[in-house]
Structure formats: structure tokens, C-alpha cells
CSV table of C-alpha atoms in Angstrom, one decimal:
chain,number,residue,atom,x,y,z
V,179,UNK,CA,105.9,105.3,121.1
V,180,UNK,CA,106.3,107.5,118.0
V,181,UNK,CA,107.2,106.0,114.7
V,182,UNK,CA,108.3,107.6,111.5
V,183,UNK,CA,107.9,105.5,108.3
V,184,UNK,CA,108.6,106.0,104.7
V,185,UNK,CA,105.8,105.9,102.1
V,186,UNK,CA,104.7,102.5,100.8
V,187,UNK,CA,104.4,102.3,97.0
V,188,UNK,CA,100.8,101.8,95.9
V,189,UNK,CA,99.5,100.4,92.6
V,190,UNK,CA,98.7,103.4,90.3
V,191,UNK,CA,95.2,102.0,89.8
V,192,UNK,CA,94.5,101.9,93.5
V,193,UNK,CA,91.6,104.1,94.8
V,194,UNK,CA,93.4,104.9,98.1
V,195,UNK,CA,97.0,105.6,99.1
V,196,UNK,CA,98.6,104.1,102.1
V,197,UNK,CA,99.9,107.0,104.2
V,198,UNK,CA,102.1,106.3,107.1
V,199,UNK,CA,101.4,108.9,109.8
V,200,UNK,CA,104.7,110.5,111.0
V,201,UNK,CA,104.5,111.0,114.8
V,202,UNK,CA,101.3,108.9,115.0
V,203,UNK,CA,100.9,107.4,118.5
V,204,UNK,CA,101.2,103.6,118.3
V,205,UNK,CA,98.1,101.7,119.4
V,206,UNK,CA,97.8,98.3,121.1
V,207,UNK,CA,96.3,95.2,119.6
V,208,UNK,CA,94.8,92.0,121.0
V,209,UNK,CA,94.8,89.1,118.5
V,210,UNK,CA,92.8,85.9,118.7
V,211,UNK,CA,92.8,82.6,116.7
V,212,UNK,CA,89.8,80.3,117.3
V,213,UNK,CA,88.8,76.9,115.9
V,214,UNK,CA,85.1,77.1,115.1
V,215,UNK,CA,82.8,74.2,114.1
V,216,UNK,CA,81.4,75.4,110.7
V,217,UNK,CA,77.9,74.4,111.9
V,218,UNK,CA,78.2,77.0,114.7
V,219,UNK,CA,79.1,80.0,112.4
V,220,UNK,CA,75.7,81.6,112.8
V,221,UNK,CA,75.8,81.3,116.6
V,222,UNK,CA,79.4,82.6,116.6
V,223,UNK,CA,78.4,85.6,114.4
V,224,UNK,CA,75.6,86.4,116.9
V,225,UNK,CA,78.0,86.3,119.8
V,226,UNK,CA,80.7,88.2,117.9
V,227,UNK,CA,78.2,91.0,117.0
V,228,UNK,CA,77.3,91.4,120.7
V,229,UNK,CA,81.0,91.3,121.7
V,230,UNK,CA,81.8,93.9,119.1
V,231,UNK,CA,79.1,96.2,120.4
V,232,UNK,CA,80.3,95.9,124.0
V,233,UNK,CA,84.0,96.4,123.2
V,234,UNK,CA,83.2,99.4,121.1
V,235,UNK,CA,80.9,100.9,123.8
V,236,UNK,CA,83.8,100.6,126.3
V,237,UNK,CA,86.2,102.4,123.9
V,238,UNK,CA,87.9,100.0,121.5
V,239,UNK,CA,89.0,101.7,118.4
V,240,UNK,CA,88.5,98.8,116.0
V,241,UNK,CA,87.0,95.3,116.2
V,242,UNK,CA,87.3,92.6,113.5
V,243,UNK,CA,86.2,89.0,113.4
V,244,UNK,CA,87.4,87.1,110.2
V,245,UNK,CA,86.7,83.6,109.0
V,246,UNK,CA,89.4,81.7,107.1
V,247,UNK,CA,89.1,82.0,103.4
V,248,UNK,CA,92.5,81.3,101.9
V,249,UNK,CA,94.2,79.4,104.8
V,250,UNK,CA,96.0,76.1,104.0
V,251,UNK,CA,97.7,73.6,106.3
V,252,UNK,CA,101.5,74.1,106.3
V,253,UNK,CA,104.4,71.7,106.5
V,254,UNK,CA,105.7,73.0,109.9
V,255,UNK,CA,103.1,75.5,111.0
V,256,UNK,CA,99.9,77.2,109.9
V,257,UNK,CA,96.6,78.6,111.2
V,258,UNK,CA,94.9,75.2,111.0
V,259,UNK,CA,97.8,73.5,112.8
V,260,UNK,CA,97.9,76.2,115.5
V,261,UNK,CA,94.4,75.4,116.8
V,262,UNK,CA,94.6,71.6,116.0
V,263,UNK,CA,91.8,72.2,113.5
V,264,UNK,CA,89.4,69.2,113.1
V,265,UNK,CA,87.3,68.1,110.2
V,266,UNK,CA,84.2,70.4,110.0
V,267,UNK,CA,85.9,73.3,111.6
V,268,UNK,CA,87.1,76.7,110.3
V,269,UNK,CA,89.7,79.1,111.7
V,270,UNK,CA,88.6,82.5,113.0
V,271,UNK,CA,91.1,85.3,113.2
V,272,UNK,CA,90.0,88.3,115.2
V,273,UNK,CA,91.6,91.4,116.5
V,274,UNK,CA,90.7,94.5,118.6
V,275,UNK,CA,92.6,97.8,118.4
V,276,UNK,CA,93.0,100.1,121.4
V,277,UNK,CA,94.5,103.5,122.0
V,278,UNK,CA,97.1,102.0,124.4
V,279,UNK,CA,97.8,98.9,126.6
V,280,UNK,CA,96.5,100.8,129.6
V,281,UNK,CA,93.2,101.5,127.8
V,282,UNK,CA,93.1,97.9,126.7
V,283,UNK,CA,93.5,96.6,130.2
V,284,UNK,CA,90.7,99.0,131.4
V,285,UNK,CA,88.3,98.1,128.6
V,286,UNK,CA,88.9,94.3,129.0
V,287,UNK,CA,88.2,94.5,132.7
V,288,UNK,CA,84.8,96.2,131.9
V,289,UNK,CA,84.0,93.7,129.1
V,290,UNK,CA,84.7,90.7,131.3
V,291,UNK,CA,82.4,92.0,134.0
V,292,UNK,CA,79.7,92.9,131.5
V,293,UNK,CA,76.6,90.7,132.2
V,294,UNK,CA,75.6,90.7,128.5
V,295,UNK,CA,78.5,88.3,127.8
V,296,UNK,CA,78.2,86.1,130.9
V,297,UNK,CA,76.4,83.3,129.3
V,298,UNK,CA,79.3,82.7,126.9
V,299,UNK,CA,81.7,82.3,129.8
V,300,UNK,CA,80.2,78.9,130.3
V,301,UNK,CA,81.8,76.4,127.9
V,302,UNK,CA,78.4,74.8,127.3
V,303,UNK,CA,77.1,78.0,125.8
V,304,UNK,CA,80.2,78.9,123.8
V,305,UNK,CA,80.1,78.1,120.1
V,306,UNK,CA,83.8,77.2,120.0
V,307,UNK,CA,86.4,75.2,121.9
V,308,UNK,CA,88.1,77.7,124.2
V,309,UNK,CA,90.8,75.3,125.1
V,310,UNK,CA,92.2,75.4,121.6
V,311,UNK,CA,91.8,79.2,121.2
V,312,UNK,CA,94.9,81.3,121.6
V,313,UNK,CA,95.4,85.1,122.1
V,314,UNK,CA,97.8,87.8,123.1
V,315,UNK,CA,98.5,91.5,123.3
V,316,UNK,CA,100.8,93.1,120.7
V,317,UNK,CA,102.6,96.4,120.4
V,318,UNK,CA,102.6,97.5,116.8
V,319,UNK,CA,105.9,98.3,115.2
V,320,UNK,CA,104.5,99.8,112.0
V,321,UNK,CA,101.1,101.4,111.5
V,322,UNK,CA,99.5,103.1,108.4
V,323,UNK,CA,96.1,104.3,107.5
V,324,UNK,CA,94.5,104.4,104.1
V,325,UNK,CA,93.9,107.9,102.9
V,326,UNK,CA,90.6,108.3,101.1
V,327,UNK,CA,90.9,110.1,97.7
V,328,UNK,CA,89.9,113.7,97.6
V,329,UNK,CA,86.2,114.2,96.7
V,330,UNK,CA,85.7,116.2,93.5
V,331,UNK,CA,83.3,119.1,93.6
């Protein structure tokens, strides 16, 4: 899929400009939302660092794990409500970017078979409640990359 986008205005004081890439091939994104007991944050970070290493080894383009910082319960829906967040838990939002859905399917098959992650497949060893986790694959409809400022000589 090719996408042509118009420029997005950027604050004049910004250090980088957002530059939509005409003709840029659209990637594929897996997104995850996870309820994590706050007491398990260190164990989760350890698992996430390992998972990041493995996904990147198999060809993922980008890997992010983010813990909620400015996430409030909503009236009808919200991140906390989506995972039935309990007292003492925090929401984790994560995403992985791939070149394409085909590449994502291939990479995920390799990751799921990788023995380095096998211990986390057992719910007893997993630092979060996988029954309340949700995820899905997404086709981007807009993509842009930050263009670093030119370096002065």
C-alpha cells in the first residue's frame, strides 16, 4: 500500500520536523494492552527486554513496551477499563512494527517457537494475567517519520 500525505505543521521551536514519506511502503503493527501488577514491574521489564531482543533478532523493525503514565479511567471506556484493571496494577501498552503482515506472521512463528521465551508460556511464570491481555494486528493508514535536523559543520 502506498500513501501520500501532506506535511504536518510543527511547532517552530521543535528540534525535528515530522516528514510524511510520499510513496513510503506501509508497515504492519501488532499492538498489546496488558494489566500488570505494579509489584511485578521488574520481572516484566526483564521478560520484555528478552522478548525485544528476540523479536528484533528475527526482523522486527521496532519494539516498544510502555507503562501507563497519564491514563485515567473513563466514563464509558479507557485503558484501565479495557483490561479490568485492579488495585495495585498498571496498564502496559506495547507495539511491534514489521515490514509487512507476511513478515509479521513469519517472525511471530519463529518467536513463539524460540525456547528462550518458553518459560513465560506457563501462566505460573508470567508476570501478568494473560487472560485480561488483548492484542491485534493493524494496517497503518498514516505513517510519518521524524527527520533529524541537519548537522552543522
